[in-house]
Amino acid sequence: FCLLGAKCSATYKVIIIMGANDHCCVVHCSNRRSTLPKGYAFHQIPAAPISRRNAWIRATGRKLGKKRGELTITQNTKVCGLHFVSGRKSNDPTNVDYIPTQHLPLQHSTPTLKRRTINSERAENYSMALSKATSNKRKTIQRSGNLLFPLDLNDIQHEIVVSDDSESESTGNSDMPLYSGSTPDHTYHKFWVTPTNLIGDNASSCTDNSSQTVCDTKNTSVQTDTTSVYSSISTGVQVDTFEGHTTNLTNIQLKQHQKLISELNSKVKVLAKETACLNRRLFCVENLMTCDEKAQFYTGLPNIATFKALFSYFEPKASEMTYWQGNETTVRTHKNKGPSRKLSLENEFFAVLVRLKLGLLVEDIANRFDISVSLFSKIFNTWIRFLCLELELLFPYPCREKVQSLMPDSFSKFPNTRIILDCTEIPIQKPSALKAQRETWSSYKHRNTYKALVGITPDGTVSYVSSLYGGAASDKFIVQNSGVLNLIEAGDNIMADRGFDIDVELNKRGASLNIPPFRNQNFQLSSEQVETTRRIAEVRIHVERAIQRIKTFHILDKTMPLSLHIVADDIFKTCALLTNFQTPIIKMIQ
């Protein structure tokens, strides 16, 4: 179509021969067709739009002319791909490669000469009319996905159809020739005017509308009055002169934003899938505490509900903890608790229980939770002391009335039993000091051990746990020095093994002792003594079952390093008292 909509049947066939004489016309650039690096191409200076053509000419650093050093545009005068960011030009006005921008010389001080044509005069007249009709300044679009220079509506041209047909007669009053020097290598400006207010239904002729439109069939040019303003541009640039302002590139920006949003949405979906996959691999309470079996495996607690309830009870006080800093620990106020937490309180509690139950090394758990070894050591030492103190408050030594109310039927032969005592040993690393080696050497285990006294009520609840002693200490010595005798009241019955020869100490407090009888001078036990031994063994076995539950925390069944000596008591007491949350050892029969 021609500019005024007249159908043009004349078609043109353009044949471009890529000559070997192509050269780059940019100052200080000596690239030719033979020297251009692989992957780059030559591009002709576009004939339209005029603003784009002028921008290309300015980029060459030359001015138009026929003198030496000036620019004379021929079919071999081109710009090489080295002057574009991507190596090739782009016909998208929003692309940075719409004009050359790379490796350009300093701009020439003398303005470039303009070739006066009927089209350029029409463009200048229209530009003056538009500047008078609108008061807003033209907005420049930066490289953030918009135009690189002010949009010049004078440069808006109709698309010229090039076909293989030869010459044919035009059905209108004028023919539309190709721009001089234009080649199929170019794609002209993407904005094409649709002057619907200037084109009638009969597109085969041009009308003279108050001398505002001139149709020249000889020069094939169209000139409009300076007072007429195009009402719309079909690709998105709208000119609104009703109130003297221009809405510049609204639709283009909207399209750019929609494209960007769609790209970002796709990236967000991909990243969300990757994040979900990585989160499922994290070693944390959210991923591992998914069923009661896993809760019991990792924490030693019977189910998730118990873990949640226990943490809810500890959380208010745990949030006010001052973390252990070694021997130089000082009391801090609650307003200053050191650096921010790397783990949540729930994950800290979970990590401590995991180490107690699975017996993992500090380095292993630190790597699993992606924290430093020193940080987890501080967390573990602080929490283990906190748990020991809190669990001792949760399970105080029970009174006689409470023990009697929960007395199982299996203790009907021993109704006054209040506590069942037994000792257990845990292996430790061999100390370097000879005195420590002697005190921790166990003749029973034939190695260095810690020894502790454990007491349970008849229903199987751990009610007393002593501090740790060296493996060389006897059962009687531990009972006398641990403080358990201070809890004994008159009328209590204490059940223990033969090694607990504490009759004298208990008689002073008005209590009695139930232990299997000794053989003394007799060759063998009497039938009454055998029956008594059997009855005591039937109910005393529960303390051994309780100790066996304590040893399910694997931090105790492995050789304990001497580095844990400072918190060894807290570790053993915490493991012992945590077994009280498990299912009862003795089933109560109502």
Coordinates of C-alpha atoms in Angstrom, one line a residue:
F1 CA 0.0 0.0 0.0
C2 CA 1.1 3.5 -0.6
L3 CA 1.1 6.2 2.2
L4 CA -2.5 7.2 1.5
G5 CA -3.8 3.6 1.1
A6 CA -3.9 3.5 -2.7
K7 CA -3.3 0.0 -3.9
C8 CA -0.1 -0.3 -5.9
S9 CA 0.1 -3.2 -8.2
A10 CA 3.7 -2.4 -9.2
T11 CA 6.1 -4.8 -7.7
Y12 CA 9.8 -4.9 -7.6
K13 CA 12.4 -7.6 -7.5
V14 CA 15.5 -6.7 -5.6
I15 CA 18.6 -8.8 -6.1
I16 CA 21.5 -8.3 -3.6
I17 CA 25.0 -9.5 -4.5
M18 CA 27.2 -9.7 -1.5
G19 CA 30.3 -8.1 -2.9
A20 CA 33.8 -8.8 -1.8
N21 CA 34.4 -5.0 -1.6
D22 CA 32.2 -4.6 1.5
H23 CA 34.0 -2.5 4.1
C24 CA 33.2 -1.0 7.5
C25 CA 32.7 2.8 7.3
V26 CA 33.2 3.5 11.0
V27 CA 36.2 5.6 11.7
H28 CA 39.3 3.6 12.8
C29 CA 37.7 0.3 11.8
S30 CA 39.4 -1.4 9.0
N31 CA 37.3 -4.5 8.8
R32 CA 36.5 -5.8 5.3
R33 CA 34.7 -8.8 4.0
S34 CA 37.9 -10.8 4.0
T35 CA 39.1 -9.8 7.5
L36 CA 35.8 -9.8 9.4
P37 CA 35.9 -12.5 12.2
K38 CA 33.7 -15.5 11.9
G39 CA 30.2 -15.1 13.2
Y40 CA 29.9 -11.4 12.4
A41 CA 28.2 -9.8 9.5
F42 CA 28.1 -6.5 7.6
H43 CA 24.9 -4.4 7.7
Q44 CA 23.9 -1.6 5.3
I45 CA 23.0 1.8 6.7
P46 CA 19.2 1.7 6.8
A47 CA 17.2 4.1 4.6
A48 CA 14.3 4.4 7.0
P49 CA 13.4 5.5 9.5
I50 CA 15.3 8.8 9.1
S51 CA 16.2 9.0 12.8
R52 CA 17.6 5.5 12.7
R53 CA 19.6 6.3 9.5
N54 CA 21.0 9.5 11.0
A55 CA 21.9 7.6 14.2
W56 CA 23.9 5.1 12.2
I57 CA 25.6 7.9 10.2
R58 CA 26.5 9.7 13.5
A59 CA 27.9 6.4 14.9
T60 CA 30.4 6.1 12.0
G61 CA 32.1 9.3 13.2
R62 CA 31.9 10.8 9.7
K63 CA 29.9 13.5 7.9
L64 CA 28.2 13.0 4.6
G65 CA 30.2 14.3 1.6
K66 CA 32.4 13.4 -1.3
K67 CA 35.6 14.8 0.1
R68 CA 38.4 12.7 1.5
G69 CA 37.5 11.4 5.0
E70 CA 33.8 12.1 4.5
L71 CA 31.1 9.5 4.1
T72 CA 29.8 8.5 0.7
I73 CA 27.2 5.8 1.0
T74 CA 27.4 3.1 -1.6
Q75 CA 26.1 -0.5 -1.8
N76 CA 29.5 -1.6 -0.3
T77 CA 29.4 1.0 2.6
K78 CA 28.3 -0.9 5.6
V79 CA 28.8 -1.3 9.4
C80 CA 30.4 -4.5 10.7
G81 CA 29.0 -6.6 13.5
L82 CA 31.8 -5.7 15.9
H83 CA 29.9 -2.4 16.6
F84 CA 26.9 -4.3 18.0
V85 CA 26.5 -5.9 21.4
S86 CA 25.3 -9.2 20.0
G87 CA 27.4 -9.0 16.9
R88 CA 24.4 -8.4 14.7
K89 CA 21.9 -5.6 14.2
S90 CA 18.3 -5.8 15.5
N91 CA 15.2 -4.3 13.9
D92 CA 13.5 -4.2 17.3
P93 CA 13.5 -0.5 18.5
T94 CA 13.6 -1.8 22.1
N95 CA 16.8 -3.7 21.5
V96 CA 20.2 -2.3 22.2
D97 CA 21.4 -3.3 18.8
Y98 CA 18.9 -1.2 16.9
I99 CA 21.8 1.2 16.3
P100 CA 25.6 0.6 16.6
T101 CA 26.9 1.2 20.1
Q102 CA 30.2 -0.6 20.4
H103 CA 33.8 0.5 19.6
L104 CA 32.6 3.8 18.2
P105 CA 34.9 6.9 17.7
L106 CA 34.3 10.2 19.3
Q107 CA 31.5 12.1 17.6
H108 CA 32.5 14.6 14.9
S109 CA 32.1 18.2 16.0
T110 CA 30.6 19.2 12.6
P111 CA 27.0 18.2 12.3
T112 CA 26.3 15.7 9.5
L113 CA 24.8 17.0 6.3
K114 CA 21.1 16.1 5.6
R115 CA 20.0 15.1 2.2
R116 CA 17.0 17.2 1.3
T117 CA 14.2 15.1 -0.1
I118 CA 10.5 15.5 -0.3
N119 CA 10.1 12.9 2.4
S120 CA 12.5 14.6 4.7
E121 CA 10.8 17.9 4.2
R122 CA 7.5 16.3 5.0
A123 CA 9.0 14.7 8.1
E124 CA 10.4 18.1 9.3
N125 CA 7.0 19.8 8.8
Y126 CA 5.2 17.1 10.6
S127 CA 7.7 17.2 13.5
M128 CA 7.2 21.0 13.9
A129 CA 3.4 20.5 13.9
L130 CA 3.6 17.8 16.5
S131 CA 5.9 19.8 18.8
K132 CA 3.5 22.7 18.6
A133 CA 0.5 20.4 19.3
T134 CA 2.0 18.7 22.3
S135 CA 3.5 20.4 25.3
N136 CA 5.2 17.3 26.8
K137 CA 8.8 16.6 26.0
R138 CA 9.6 13.4 24.2
K139 CA 10.8 10.8 26.5
T140 CA 14.0 8.9 25.9
I141 CA 13.9 5.2 26.5
Q142 CA 17.0 3.7 28.1
R143 CA 18.4 0.2 27.7
S144 CA 16.1 -1.3 30.2
G145 CA 14.1 -3.0 27.5
N146 CA 12.8 0.2 25.8
L147 CA 13.8 2.5 22.9
L148 CA 17.3 3.8 22.9
F149 CA 16.5 7.3 21.6
P150 CA 13.4 9.5 21.3
L151 CA 10.7 8.1 19.1
D152 CA 10.3 10.3 16.0
L153 CA 6.8 10.0 14.6
N154 CA 8.1 11.6 11.3
D155 CA 10.0 8.4 10.7
I156 CA 6.9 6.2 10.6
Q157 CA 6.6 4.7 7.2
H158 CA 4.3 2.3 5.4
E159 CA 5.5 -1.2 4.7
I160 CA 6.6 -1.7 1.1
V161 CA 5.8 -5.1 -0.3
V162 CA 8.5 -6.6 -2.5
S163 CA 7.6 -9.5 -4.6
D164 CA 9.0 -11.4 -7.6
D165 CA 6.5 -9.9 -10.0
S166 CA 7.8 -7.5 -12.6
E167 CA 6.5 -4.1 -13.6
S168 CA 2.7 -3.6 -13.4
E169 CA 0.5 -0.6 -13.6
S170 CA -0.7 1.1 -10.4
T171 CA -4.4 1.2 -9.7
G172 CA -4.0 4.6 -7.9
N173 CA -2.8 7.9 -9.0
S174 CA 0.7 7.5 -7.7
D175 CA 3.4 4.8 -7.6
M176 CA 5.5 4.1 -4.5
P177 CA 9.2 3.4 -5.4
L178 CA 11.6 1.7 -3.1
Y179 CA 13.9 3.8 -1.0
S180 CA 17.2 4.3 -2.7
G181 CA 19.8 1.9 -1.4
S182 CA 17.3 -0.3 0.3
T183 CA 17.9 -4.1 0.4
P184 CA 16.0 -7.1 1.7
D185 CA 18.7 -7.2 4.4
H186 CA 16.8 -4.5 6.1
T187 CA 13.5 -4.6 8.0
Y188 CA 12.3 -1.1 8.2
H189 CA 10.8 0.5 11.3
K190 CA 8.3 -1.6 13.0
F191 CA 5.8 1.2 13.6
W192 CA 3.5 1.6 10.6
V193 CA 0.9 4.3 10.4
T194 CA -2.7 3.5 9.9
P195 CA -4.2 6.9 9.0
T196 CA -7.8 5.8 9.0
N197 CA -8.9 9.3 9.2
L198 CA -7.2 10.2 6.0
I199 CA -8.1 7.1 3.9
G200 CA -11.5 6.6 2.5
D201 CA -13.2 3.4 1.3
N202 CA -12.1 4.1 -2.2
A203 CA -8.4 3.5 -1.9
S204 CA -7.7 3.7 -5.6
S205 CA -7.5 7.5 -5.7
C206 CA -6.3 10.4 -3.6
T207 CA -8.6 13.3 -2.9
D208 CA -7.7 16.9 -2.3
N209 CA -9.0 17.8 1.1
S210 CA -8.8 21.5 1.5
S211 CA -5.3 21.5 0.0
Q212 CA -4.0 19.6 3.0
T213 CA -3.0 16.6 0.9
V214 CA -0.9 16.6 -2.2
C215 CA -0.6 13.5 -4.4
D216 CA 2.3 13.6 -6.7
T217 CA 2.4 10.7 -9.1
K218 CA 5.7 11.6 -10.6
N219 CA 7.8 11.9 -7.4
T220 CA 5.7 9.3 -5.6
S221 CA 5.6 11.4 -2.4
V222 CA 2.9 12.4 0.0
Q223 CA 2.9 15.7 1.9
T224 CA 0.3 16.5 4.6
D225 CA -0.6 19.8 6.2
T226 CA 1.3 20.6 9.4
T227 CA -2.0 20.8 11.3
S228 CA -3.0 17.2 10.8
V229 CA -2.0 14.7 13.5
Y230 CA -2.2 11.0 13.1
S231 CA -4.7 9.6 15.5
S232 CA -3.2 6.2 16.2
I233 CA -0.3 3.9 15.4
S234 CA -1.3 0.3 15.2
T235 CA 1.7 -1.2 17.0
G236 CA 1.2 0.6 20.2
V237 CA 2.4 4.2 20.0
Q238 CA -0.6 6.5 20.6
V239 CA -0.7 10.2 20.1
D240 CA -3.4 12.0 21.9
T241 CA -3.7 15.8 21.3
F242 CA -7.0 16.3 23.0
E243 CA -5.6 17.8 26.2
G244 CA -2.1 18.6 24.9
H245 CA -0.3 15.6 26.2
T246 CA 1.2 12.3 24.7
T247 CA 0.9 8.9 26.2
N248 CA 4.3 7.6 25.0
L249 CA 4.9 3.9 24.3
T250 CA 2.2 2.7 26.8
N251 CA 1.3 -0.4 24.9
I252 CA 5.0 -1.2 24.1
Q253 CA 5.9 -1.0 27.8
L254 CA 2.9 -3.1 28.7
K255 CA 3.9 -5.7 26.2
Q256 CA 7.5 -5.7 27.5
H257 CA 6.3 -6.0 31.1
Q258 CA 4.0 -8.8 30.3
K259 CA 6.8 -10.7 28.6
L260 CA 9.1 -10.0 31.5
I261 CA 6.5 -11.2 34.0
S262 CA 5.9 -14.4 32.0
E263 CA 9.6 -15.1 31.9
L264 CA 10.0 -14.4 35.6
N265 CA 7.0 -16.6 36.4
S266 CA 8.6 -19.5 34.6
K267 CA 11.8 -18.9 36.4
V268 CA 10.0 -18.8 39.7
K269 CA 8.3 -22.1 39.0
V270 CA 11.7 -23.7 38.2
L271 CA 13.3 -22.3 41.3
A272 CA 10.4 -23.3 43.4
K273 CA 10.8 -26.9 42.2
E274 CA 14.5 -26.9 42.9
T275 CA 13.9 -25.3 46.3
A276 CA 11.3 -27.9 47.3
C277 CA 13.7 -30.7 46.2
L278 CA 16.6 -29.2 48.2
N279 CA 14.3 -28.6 51.2
R280 CA 13.3 -32.3 51.2
R281 CA 17.0 -33.2 51.5
L282 CA 17.6 -31.0 54.5
F283 CA 18.3 -32.7 57.8
C284 CA 15.8 -30.8 60.0
V285 CA 12.8 -31.5 62.2
E286 CA 10.3 -30.5 59.5
N287 CA 11.6 -33.2 57.1
L288 CA 12.4 -36.0 59.5
M289 CA 9.5 -35.8 62.0
T290 CA 6.9 -37.1 59.7
C291 CA 5.7 -40.2 61.6
D292 CA 5.9 -41.7 65.0
E293 CA 8.5 -44.4 63.9
K294 CA 10.9 -41.7 62.8
A295 CA 10.3 -39.7 65.9
Q296 CA 11.2 -42.7 68.1
F297 CA 14.3 -43.5 65.9
Y298 CA 15.7 -40.0 65.9
T299 CA 14.8 -38.7 69.4
G300 CA 14.0 -41.7 71.6
L301 CA 10.5 -40.2 72.3
P302 CA 7.5 -42.5 71.5
N303 CA 5.7 -40.2 69.0
I304 CA 5.6 -36.8 67.4
A305 CA 2.9 -35.6 69.9
T306 CA 5.3 -36.2 72.8
F307 CA 8.1 -34.3 71.1
K308 CA 5.8 -31.3 70.3
A309 CA 4.4 -31.2 73.9
L310 CA 7.8 -31.5 75.4
F311 CA 9.2 -28.7 73.2
S312 CA 6.2 -26.5 74.0
Y313 CA 6.9 -26.9 77.7
F314 CA 10.6 -26.0 77.3
E315 CA 10.3 -23.2 74.7
P316 CA 9.5 -20.3 77.0
K317 CA 12.5 -20.9 79.2
A318 CA 14.8 -22.1 76.3
S319 CA 14.2 -18.8 74.5
E320 CA 15.9 -17.0 77.5
M321 CA 18.9 -19.2 77.7
T322 CA 22.5 -17.9 77.7
Y323 CA 24.6 -20.2 75.6
W324 CA 27.6 -21.9 77.1
Q325 CA 30.9 -20.2 76.2
G326 CA 33.4 -22.4 78.1
N327 CA 35.0 -21.8 81.5
E328 CA 34.8 -18.0 80.9
T329 CA 31.1 -17.9 80.7
T330 CA 29.6 -14.8 82.2
V331 CA 26.0 -14.1 83.1
R332 CA 24.3 -12.0 80.4
T333 CA 21.0 -10.2 80.5
H334 CA 18.2 -11.4 78.3
K335 CA 18.6 -8.4 76.0
N336 CA 22.0 -9.6 74.9
K337 CA 22.3 -13.3 74.1
G338 CA 25.1 -13.1 71.5
P339 CA 24.8 -13.6 67.8
S340 CA 21.5 -14.4 66.1
R341 CA 20.5 -18.1 65.9
K342 CA 21.6 -20.2 63.0
L343 CA 19.0 -22.8 63.9
S344 CA 15.5 -22.5 65.3
L345 CA 14.9 -23.5 68.9
E346 CA 13.0 -26.6 67.7
N347 CA 15.8 -27.7 65.5
E348 CA 18.3 -27.1 68.3
F349 CA 16.2 -29.3 70.6
F350 CA 15.9 -31.9 67.8
A351 CA 19.7 -31.9 67.1
V352 CA 20.5 -32.5 70.8
L353 CA 18.1 -35.4 71.0
V354 CA 19.5 -36.8 67.8
R355 CA 23.0 -36.8 69.2
L356 CA 21.8 -38.5 72.4
K357 CA 19.7 -41.2 70.6
L358 CA 22.0 -41.9 67.6
G359 CA 25.3 -41.2 69.2
L360 CA 26.5 -39.1 66.2
L361 CA 29.7 -37.2 66.4
V362 CA 29.7 -33.4 66.7
E363 CA 31.2 -33.0 63.3
D364 CA 28.6 -35.2 61.7
I365 CA 25.6 -33.3 63.2
A366 CA 27.2 -29.9 62.4
N367 CA 27.5 -30.9 58.8
R368 CA 23.9 -32.3 58.7
F369 CA 22.6 -28.9 60.0
D370 CA 25.1 -26.8 58.0
I371 CA 26.6 -25.1 61.0
S372 CA 30.1 -24.9 62.5
V373 CA 31.4 -27.5 64.9
S374 CA 32.0 -25.0 67.6
L375 CA 28.5 -23.6 67.3
F376 CA 26.9 -27.0 67.8
S377 CA 29.2 -27.8 70.7
K378 CA 27.9 -24.6 72.4
I379 CA 24.3 -25.6 71.5
F380 CA 24.7 -29.1 72.8
N381 CA 26.4 -28.2 76.1
T382 CA 23.8 -25.5 76.8
W383 CA 20.8 -27.6 76.0
I384 CA 22.0 -30.7 77.8
R385 CA 22.5 -28.8 81.0
F386 CA 19.1 -27.1 80.5
L387 CA 17.3 -30.4 79.9
C388 CA 18.9 -32.1 82.9
L389 CA 17.7 -29.3 85.3
E390 CA 14.2 -29.2 83.7
L391 CA 13.7 -32.9 83.7
E392 CA 14.7 -33.2 87.3
L393 CA 11.9 -30.7 88.1
L394 CA 9.5 -32.7 86.0
F395 CA 10.3 -36.0 87.8
P396 CA 11.0 -35.3 91.5
Y397 CA 11.4 -38.1 94.0
P398 CA 7.9 -39.4 94.5
C399 CA 6.2 -39.4 97.8
R400 CA 5.1 -42.7 99.5
E401 CA 1.4 -42.1 98.8
K402 CA 1.9 -41.7 95.1
V403 CA 4.1 -44.8 94.9
Q404 CA 1.4 -46.9 96.7
S405 CA -1.3 -45.6 94.4
L406 CA 0.6 -46.9 91.4
M407 CA 1.8 -50.2 93.0
P408 CA 1.6 -53.1 90.4
D409 CA 0.0 -56.4 91.4
S410 CA 3.4 -58.1 90.9
F411 CA 4.6 -56.3 94.1
S412 CA 1.9 -57.8 96.3
K413 CA 4.5 -59.8 98.2
F414 CA 6.5 -56.6 98.8
P415 CA 3.8 -53.9 99.4
N416 CA 6.1 -51.4 101.2
T417 CA 8.7 -51.2 98.4
R418 CA 9.4 -47.6 97.6
I419 CA 12.5 -47.7 95.3
I420 CA 14.5 -50.4 93.5
L421 CA 18.3 -49.7 93.3
D422 CA 20.9 -50.9 90.9
C423 CA 24.2 -49.6 89.4
T424 CA 25.3 -49.5 85.8
E425 CA 28.5 -48.6 84.0
I426 CA 29.3 -46.8 80.7
P427 CA 32.7 -47.1 78.9
I428 CA 34.9 -44.1 78.7
Q429 CA 38.2 -43.1 77.0
K430 CA 41.3 -44.1 79.0
P431 CA 42.5 -41.0 80.9
S432 CA 46.2 -40.0 80.6
A433 CA 46.6 -39.4 84.4
L434 CA 47.5 -42.5 86.4
K435 CA 45.2 -41.5 89.3
A436 CA 42.2 -41.1 87.0
Q437 CA 43.1 -44.4 85.4
R438 CA 43.0 -46.1 88.8
E439 CA 39.8 -44.5 89.9
T440 CA 37.9 -45.3 86.7
W441 CA 39.2 -48.9 86.2
S442 CA 36.4 -51.4 86.5
S443 CA 37.4 -54.9 87.6
Y444 CA 34.0 -56.1 86.5
K445 CA 34.1 -54.6 82.9
H446 CA 37.9 -54.8 82.7
R447 CA 38.2 -51.3 81.3
N448 CA 37.8 -47.7 82.3
T449 CA 34.2 -46.8 83.1
Y450 CA 31.8 -44.3 84.7
K451 CA 29.4 -45.8 87.3
A452 CA 26.0 -44.5 88.3
L453 CA 23.2 -45.5 90.7
V454 CA 19.7 -45.7 89.2
G455 CA 16.5 -46.0 91.2
I456 CA 13.0 -46.8 89.9
T457 CA 9.6 -46.9 91.6
P458 CA 7.7 -50.3 91.5
D459 CA 5.8 -49.1 88.4
G460 CA 9.0 -48.7 86.4
T461 CA 9.5 -44.9 86.5
V462 CA 13.0 -43.7 86.9
S463 CA 12.8 -41.7 90.2
Y464 CA 16.5 -41.3 91.1
V465 CA 19.8 -40.9 89.2
S466 CA 23.1 -40.3 90.9
S467 CA 26.1 -38.5 89.6
L468 CA 28.8 -40.4 87.9
Y469 CA 31.6 -42.1 89.8
G470 CA 34.7 -43.9 88.7
G471 CA 34.3 -47.6 87.8
A472 CA 36.4 -48.6 90.8
A473 CA 33.7 -47.4 93.3
S474 CA 31.6 -50.1 95.0
D475 CA 27.8 -50.1 95.1
K476 CA 27.8 -49.5 98.8
F477 CA 30.2 -46.5 98.4
I478 CA 28.0 -44.9 95.8
V479 CA 24.8 -45.3 98.0
Q480 CA 26.6 -43.8 101.0
N481 CA 27.9 -40.8 99.0
S482 CA 25.3 -40.1 96.4
G483 CA 22.7 -38.7 98.7
V484 CA 20.0 -41.3 98.1
L485 CA 19.9 -42.2 101.8
N486 CA 18.6 -38.7 102.5
L487 CA 15.4 -39.5 100.6
I488 CA 14.7 -42.6 102.6
E489 CA 11.9 -42.3 105.3
A490 CA 10.9 -44.6 108.2
G491 CA 8.9 -47.6 107.0
D492 CA 10.3 -47.6 103.5
N493 CA 11.4 -50.9 101.9
I494 CA 14.4 -50.7 99.6
M495 CA 15.0 -53.5 97.0
A496 CA 18.4 -54.1 95.6
D497 CA 21.0 -56.8 94.6
R498 CA 23.4 -58.7 96.9
G499 CA 26.1 -56.1 96.4
F500 CA 24.2 -53.5 98.2
D501 CA 25.1 -54.3 101.8
I502 CA 23.5 -51.2 103.4
D503 CA 21.4 -52.8 106.2
V504 CA 23.1 -50.7 108.8
E505 CA 22.5 -47.4 107.0
L506 CA 18.9 -48.2 106.4
N507 CA 18.2 -49.4 109.9
K508 CA 19.4 -46.0 111.3
R509 CA 16.6 -44.4 109.3
G510 CA 13.9 -47.0 110.2
A511 CA 13.9 -48.5 106.7
S512 CA 14.3 -52.1 105.6
L513 CA 16.3 -53.8 102.8
N514 CA 15.1 -56.6 100.4
I515 CA 18.0 -58.4 98.8
P516 CA 18.4 -62.0 97.8
P517 CA 19.7 -64.1 100.7
F518 CA 23.3 -65.1 101.0
R519 CA 24.5 -68.7 101.2
N520 CA 26.7 -67.9 104.3
Q521 CA 28.2 -71.1 105.8
N522 CA 25.7 -73.4 104.1
F523 CA 26.7 -75.4 101.1
Q524 CA 23.6 -74.3 99.3
L525 CA 20.5 -72.2 99.7
S526 CA 17.5 -73.6 101.5
S527 CA 14.2 -74.0 99.7
E528 CA 12.8 -70.9 101.5
Q529 CA 15.8 -68.9 100.5
V530 CA 15.5 -70.1 96.9
E531 CA 11.8 -69.1 96.8
T532 CA 12.7 -65.7 98.3
T533 CA 15.4 -65.2 95.7
R534 CA 13.0 -66.0 92.9
R535 CA 10.3 -63.7 94.1
I536 CA 12.8 -60.8 94.5
A537 CA 14.3 -61.5 91.1
E538 CA 10.9 -61.4 89.5
V539 CA 10.3 -57.8 90.5
R540 CA 13.9 -56.6 90.7
I541 CA 14.3 -57.4 87.0
H542 CA 12.4 -54.2 86.2
V543 CA 15.3 -52.0 87.2
E544 CA 17.5 -53.8 84.8
R545 CA 15.0 -53.3 82.1
A546 CA 14.9 -49.6 82.9
I547 CA 18.7 -49.4 82.6
Q548 CA 18.5 -51.3 79.3
R549 CA 16.2 -48.5 78.1
I550 CA 18.7 -45.9 79.1
K551 CA 21.4 -47.6 77.1
T552 CA 19.2 -47.3 74.0
F553 CA 20.6 -43.8 73.8
H554 CA 23.6 -44.7 71.8
I555 CA 25.8 -41.9 73.2
L556 CA 26.1 -44.1 76.3
D557 CA 26.8 -47.5 74.7
K558 CA 29.9 -46.2 72.9
T559 CA 33.1 -45.1 74.4
M560 CA 32.5 -41.7 75.8
P561 CA 35.4 -39.3 75.0
L562 CA 37.0 -37.4 77.8
S563 CA 36.0 -34.1 76.1
L564 CA 32.5 -34.8 77.4
H565 CA 33.6 -35.1 81.0
I566 CA 32.3 -31.7 82.0
V567 CA 28.7 -32.7 80.8
A568 CA 28.9 -36.4 81.4
D569 CA 26.6 -36.3 84.5
D570 CA 24.0 -34.2 82.6
I571 CA 24.1 -36.5 79.6
F572 CA 23.4 -39.6 81.7
K573 CA 20.7 -38.0 83.8
T574 CA 18.9 -36.6 80.7
C575 CA 18.9 -40.0 78.9
A576 CA 17.6 -41.7 82.1
L577 CA 14.8 -39.3 82.7
L578 CA 13.8 -39.2 79.0
T579 CA 12.9 -42.9 79.2
N580 CA 10.0 -41.9 81.5
F581 CA 8.2 -40.6 78.4
Q582 CA 8.2 -44.0 76.8
T583 CA 5.6 -46.7 77.2
P584 CA 5.5 -48.1 80.8
I585 CA 7.7 -51.1 81.6
I586 CA 5.0 -52.7 83.7
K587 CA 1.5 -52.9 82.3
M588 CA -1.0 -51.9 84.9
I589 CA -3.9 -54.4 85.2
Q590 CA -7.0 -52.8 86.5

